[in-house]
Short mmCIF file of C-alpha atoms and ligand atoms in Angstrom, two decimals:
data_model
loop_
_atom_site.label_atom_id
_atom_site.label_comp_id
_atom_site.label_asym_id
_atom_site.label_seq_id
_atom_site.Cartn_x
_atom_site.Cartn_y
_atom_site.Cartn_z
CA UNK A 30 -33.04 -5.75 3.57
CA UNK A 31 -30.76 -7.26 6.27
CA UNK A 32 -32.12 -7.38 9.86
CA UNK A 33 -30.09 -10.19 11.38
CA UNK A 34 -26.61 -11.68 11.11
CA UNK A 35 -26.12 -15.33 12.16
CA UNK A 36 -22.56 -16.41 12.98
CA UNK A 37 -21.05 -19.82 12.89
CA UNK A 38 -18.62 -20.13 15.89
CA UNK A 39 -15.74 -22.44 15.05
CA UNK A 40 -13.56 -20.82 12.38
CA UNK A 41 -15.62 -17.61 12.22
CA UNK A 42 -15.64 -16.10 15.77
CA UNK A 43 -12.72 -18.17 17.14
CA UNK A 44 -10.08 -20.42 15.54
CA UNK A 45 -11.08 -23.65 17.23
CA UNK A 46 -10.77 -25.60 13.95
CA UNK A 47 -7.14 -26.00 14.98
CA UNK A 48 -8.05 -27.63 18.27
CA UNK A 49 -10.65 -29.90 16.54
CA UNK A 50 -7.89 -30.98 14.19
CA UNK A 51 -5.35 -31.60 16.96
CA UNK A 52 -7.85 -33.63 18.98
CA UNK A 53 -8.89 -35.75 15.97
CA UNK A 54 -5.24 -36.22 15.05
CA UNK A 55 -4.58 -37.70 18.48
CA UNK A 56 -7.47 -40.16 18.10
CA UNK A 57 -6.18 -41.14 14.67
CA UNK A 58 -2.70 -41.65 16.09
CA UNK A 59 -4.17 -43.96 18.77
CA UNK A 60 -5.86 -45.91 15.96
CA UNK A 61 -2.51 -46.15 14.18
CA UNK A 62 -2.75 -43.71 11.29
CA UNK A 63 -1.74 -40.09 10.58
CA UNK A 64 -4.51 -37.55 9.96
CA UNK A 65 -3.31 -34.79 7.66
CA UNK A 66 -4.61 -31.28 8.03
CA UNK A 67 -6.10 -31.27 4.49
CA UNK A 68 -8.05 -34.42 5.33
CA UNK A 69 -9.49 -32.71 8.39
CA UNK A 70 -10.85 -29.81 6.26
CA UNK A 71 -13.97 -31.75 5.62
CA UNK A 72 -14.88 -31.96 9.32
CA UNK A 73 -15.40 -28.21 9.36
CA UNK A 74 -19.02 -27.43 10.12
CA UNK A 75 -20.23 -31.01 10.43
CA UNK A 76 -21.40 -32.69 13.67
CA UNK A 77 -19.18 -34.64 15.97
CA UNK A 78 -20.35 -38.10 14.88
CA UNK A 79 -20.26 -37.18 11.19
CA UNK A 80 -16.79 -35.78 11.68
CA UNK A 81 -15.70 -39.11 13.29
CA UNK A 82 -16.92 -40.99 10.19
CA UNK A 83 -14.80 -38.58 8.04
CA UNK A 84 -11.74 -39.22 10.20
CA UNK A 85 -12.22 -43.02 10.15
CA UNK A 86 -12.65 -42.91 6.36
CA UNK A 87 -9.38 -40.92 6.11
CA UNK A 88 -7.66 -43.89 7.85
CA UNK A 89 -9.42 -46.52 5.73
CA UNK A 90 -11.33 -47.68 8.86
CA UNK A 91 -14.92 -46.91 8.02
CA UNK A 92 -17.48 -49.56 8.90
CA UNK A 93 -15.03 -51.36 11.22
CA UNK A 94 -16.48 -50.30 14.55
CA UNK A 95 -19.75 -50.75 16.38
CA UNK A 96 -21.86 -47.66 17.29
CA UNK A 97 -20.81 -48.15 20.90
CA UNK A 98 -17.11 -48.07 20.10
CA UNK A 99 -17.61 -45.07 17.91
CA UNK A 100 -19.34 -43.20 20.75
CA UNK A 101 -16.33 -44.00 22.94
CA UNK A 102 -14.00 -42.64 20.28
CA UNK A 103 -16.06 -39.45 19.92
CA UNK A 104 -16.08 -39.02 23.70
CA UNK A 105 -12.32 -39.44 23.93
CA UNK A 106 -11.78 -36.91 21.14
CA UNK A 107 -14.13 -34.50 22.90
CA UNK A 108 -12.31 -34.81 26.27
CA UNK A 109 -9.08 -33.89 24.54
CA UNK A 110 -10.83 -31.01 22.70
CA UNK A 111 -12.28 -29.79 26.04
CA UNK A 112 -8.76 -29.63 27.44
CA UNK A 113 -7.75 -27.34 24.56
CA UNK A 114 -10.76 -25.03 24.91
CA UNK A 115 -10.42 -24.88 28.73
CA UNK A 116 -7.20 -22.89 28.06
CA UNK A 117 -8.73 -20.49 25.57
CA UNK A 118 -8.72 -16.75 26.36
CA UNK A 119 -10.54 -13.68 24.95
CA UNK A 120 -7.41 -13.00 22.95
CA UNK A 121 -8.50 -15.84 20.69
CA UNK A 122 -11.54 -14.06 19.35
CA UNK A 123 -10.58 -13.55 15.72
CA UNK A 124 -9.40 -10.05 14.59
CA UNK A 125 -12.09 -7.56 13.76
CA UNK A 126 -14.97 -9.72 15.10
CA UNK A 127 -15.86 -7.55 18.05
CA UNK A 128 -15.64 -4.32 16.06
CA UNK A 129 -18.00 -5.78 13.52
CA UNK A 130 -20.46 -6.94 16.22
CA UNK A 131 -20.35 -3.41 17.76
CA UNK A 132 -21.10 -1.99 14.31
CA UNK A 133 -24.12 -4.38 13.95
CA UNK A 134 -25.38 -3.37 17.39
CA UNK A 135 -25.10 0.29 16.49
CA UNK A 136 -27.21 -0.41 13.37
CA UNK A 137 -29.83 -2.32 15.34
CA UNK A 138 -29.12 -5.60 13.54
CA UNK A 139 -29.95 -8.92 15.35
CA UNK A 140 -26.88 -10.92 16.36
CA UNK A 141 -27.27 -14.62 16.51
CA UNK A 142 -24.99 -17.63 16.93
CA UNK A 143 -25.65 -20.75 14.93
CA UNK A 144 -23.14 -23.54 15.62
CA UNK A 145 -23.20 -27.27 15.30
CA UNK A 146 -21.00 -27.50 18.38
CA UNK A 147 -22.19 -28.92 21.69
CA UNK A 148 -19.30 -27.00 23.26
CA UNK A 149 -20.64 -23.65 22.19
CA UNK A 150 -21.51 -22.37 25.66
CA UNK A 151 -18.17 -23.31 27.13
CA UNK A 152 -16.26 -21.47 24.27
CA UNK A 153 -18.48 -18.34 24.55
CA UNK A 154 -17.84 -18.23 28.28
CA UNK A 155 -14.14 -18.97 28.01
CA UNK A 156 -13.67 -16.18 25.46
CA UNK A 157 -16.17 -13.84 27.19
CA UNK A 158 -18.15 -13.04 24.05
CA UNK A 159 -21.54 -14.59 24.91
CA UNK A 160 -23.10 -11.19 25.82
CA UNK A 161 -22.97 -10.03 22.23
CA UNK A 162 -25.52 -12.53 21.06
CA UNK A 163 -29.30 -11.97 21.18
CA UNK A 164 -29.76 -15.75 20.78
CA UNK A 165 -27.64 -18.85 20.62
CA UNK A 166 -28.62 -21.89 18.61
CA UNK A 167 -26.19 -24.77 19.02
CA UNK A 168 -25.61 -28.50 18.59
CA UNK A 169 -27.52 -29.30 21.77
CA UNK A 170 -30.77 -27.99 20.27
CA UNK A 171 -30.91 -29.58 16.88
CA UNK A 172 -31.57 -32.95 15.27
CA UNK A 173 -29.94 -32.36 11.87
CA UNK A 174 -26.51 -30.95 11.39
CA UNK A 175 -25.30 -28.70 8.59
CA UNK A 176 -25.77 -28.80 5.55
CA UNK A 177 -29.33 -29.08 6.98
CA UNK A 178 -30.47 -25.51 7.76
CA UNK A 179 -32.05 -26.46 11.10
CA UNK A 180 -29.54 -24.56 13.38
CA UNK A 181 -29.80 -21.34 11.36
CA UNK A 182 -33.63 -21.51 11.13
CA UNK A 183 -33.78 -22.12 14.84
CA UNK A 184 -31.54 -19.09 15.46
CA UNK A 185 -33.69 -16.88 13.22
CA UNK A 186 -36.83 -18.10 14.93
CA UNK A 187 -35.39 -17.32 18.37
CA UNK A 188 -35.19 -13.66 17.49
CA UNK A 189 -38.30 -13.74 15.30
CA UNK A 190 -36.52 -12.84 12.05
CA UNK A 191 -37.50 -13.78 8.54
CA UNK A 192 -34.78 -16.04 6.94
CA UNK A 193 -34.79 -13.76 3.87
CA UNK A 194 -33.50 -10.93 6.09
CA UNK A 195 -30.75 -13.03 7.65
CA UNK A 196 -27.13 -13.27 6.53
CA UNK A 197 -25.06 -16.21 7.68
CA UNK A 198 -21.30 -16.00 8.32
CA UNK A 199 -19.59 -19.28 7.68
CA UNK A 200 -16.11 -20.76 7.16
CA UNK A 201 -17.36 -24.17 5.93
CA UNK A 202 -18.92 -25.37 2.73
CA UNK A 203 -21.55 -27.33 4.80
CA UNK A 204 -22.61 -24.11 6.44
CA UNK A 205 -22.88 -22.13 3.18
CA UNK A 206 -25.09 -24.85 1.86
CA UNK A 207 -27.16 -24.83 5.04
CA UNK A 208 -27.73 -21.11 4.67
CA UNK A 209 -28.81 -21.54 1.04
CA UNK A 210 -31.29 -24.34 1.95
CA UNK A 211 -32.63 -22.14 4.71
CA UNK A 212 -33.35 -19.33 2.30
CA UNK A 213 -30.59 -17.10 3.76
CA UNK A 214 -27.73 -15.21 2.13
CA UNK A 215 -24.24 -16.02 3.29
CA UNK A 216 -20.75 -14.60 3.64
CA UNK A 217 -17.86 -17.06 3.27
CA UNK A 218 -15.18 -16.19 5.85
CA UNK A 219 -11.59 -17.22 5.04
CA UNK A 220 -9.55 -18.33 2.09
CA UNK A 221 -10.87 -21.75 1.34
CA UNK A 222 -11.84 -22.24 -2.32
CA UNK A 223 -14.73 -24.40 -1.03
CA UNK A 224 -16.62 -21.17 -0.06
CA UNK A 225 -17.29 -19.99 -3.63
CA UNK A 226 -21.01 -20.78 -3.35
CA UNK A 227 -21.35 -17.98 -0.72
CA UNK A 228 -23.22 -14.81 -1.64
CA UNK A 229 -19.99 -12.87 -0.93
CA UNK A 230 -16.64 -13.55 0.71
CA UNK A 231 -14.28 -11.88 3.15
CA UNK A 232 -10.85 -13.01 4.23
CA UNK A 233 -11.35 -11.81 7.81
CA UNK A 234 -13.48 -9.34 9.73
CA UNK A 235 -10.66 -6.84 9.95
CA UNK A 236 -11.91 -3.52 8.56
CA UNK A 237 -15.21 -5.04 7.50
CA UNK A 238 -18.28 -2.97 8.22
CA UNK A 239 -22.11 -3.36 8.10
CA UNK A 240 -22.11 -0.61 5.45
CA UNK A 241 -20.00 -2.76 3.20
CA UNK A 242 -22.20 -5.78 3.84
CA UNK A 243 -25.33 -3.81 2.96
CA UNK A 244 -23.74 -2.35 -0.18
CA UNK A 245 -22.73 -5.80 -1.47
CA UNK A 246 -25.90 -7.75 -0.57
CA UNK A 247 -28.80 -5.37 -0.53
C1 BG6 B 3 -18.49 -27.40 14.28
C2 BG6 B 3 -17.06 -27.70 13.86
O1 BG6 B 3 -18.67 -26.05 14.54
O2 BG6 B 3 -18.86 -28.15 15.40
C3 BG6 B 3 -16.92 -29.13 13.59
O3 BG6 B 3 -16.72 -26.93 12.69
C4 BG6 B 3 -17.38 -29.94 14.81
O4 BG6 B 3 -15.60 -29.38 13.27
C5 BG6 B 3 -18.78 -29.58 15.18
O5 BG6 B 3 -17.27 -31.34 14.55
C6 BG6 B 3 -19.25 -30.27 16.46
O6 BG6 B 3 -18.53 -29.78 17.55
P1 BG6 B 3 -18.52 -30.36 18.99
O7 BG6 B 3 -17.85 -29.33 19.79
O8 BG6 B 3 -19.98 -30.58 19.38
O9 BG6 B 3 -17.78 -31.67 18.94
MG1 MG B 4 -17.10 -23.27 11.27
#
């Protein structure tokens, strides 16, 4: 039985992964190295500070900076990222997402957002999609980032759903693992080969229906 769908935000509802990458790349350039897009794949789904460590490692700079300096780096990256998201519009909601949410609503399925991002609220408002969600669990409410299941369990708890009845939609390996650890099934969204651990996969939401989800997972 499926009674609730929990959605990651970045890379599932909107394509902010691109903005995260561009903002990290600018920080890397300031530090004197080039961050390639494939190196930034690993920041998908993980918290801001854990992402910074991944970026510094890509530049061979891990362990070089104090926590204070690292906080300043993360803040600088976030300022740049906020500039990108302040220009986002509803047209950036990924194809098929709203039709799928409408389908879930028609089937009386809980709709929850579960994102590591502390910028979740700003993005939902900017893209005018916040009203779809019965509950929003985000990076401001949790202590442990993905692959820890905390954000998904928190989301399920907010709508009083049993994790076994929840399906998580994720574009990142860390999120698929978080769903598994939380006792939830998962749908890997996108083409990344890193999503093979998901219960099922879709390339995008275009043409995807709740009926298909139920047929495949129930
Ligand atoms: C996740 C992104 O959703 O949020 C990560 O996939 C990002 O790339 C993380 O690092 C934290 O986001 P923010 O907006 O709090 O810096
Ligand atoms: Mg994501």
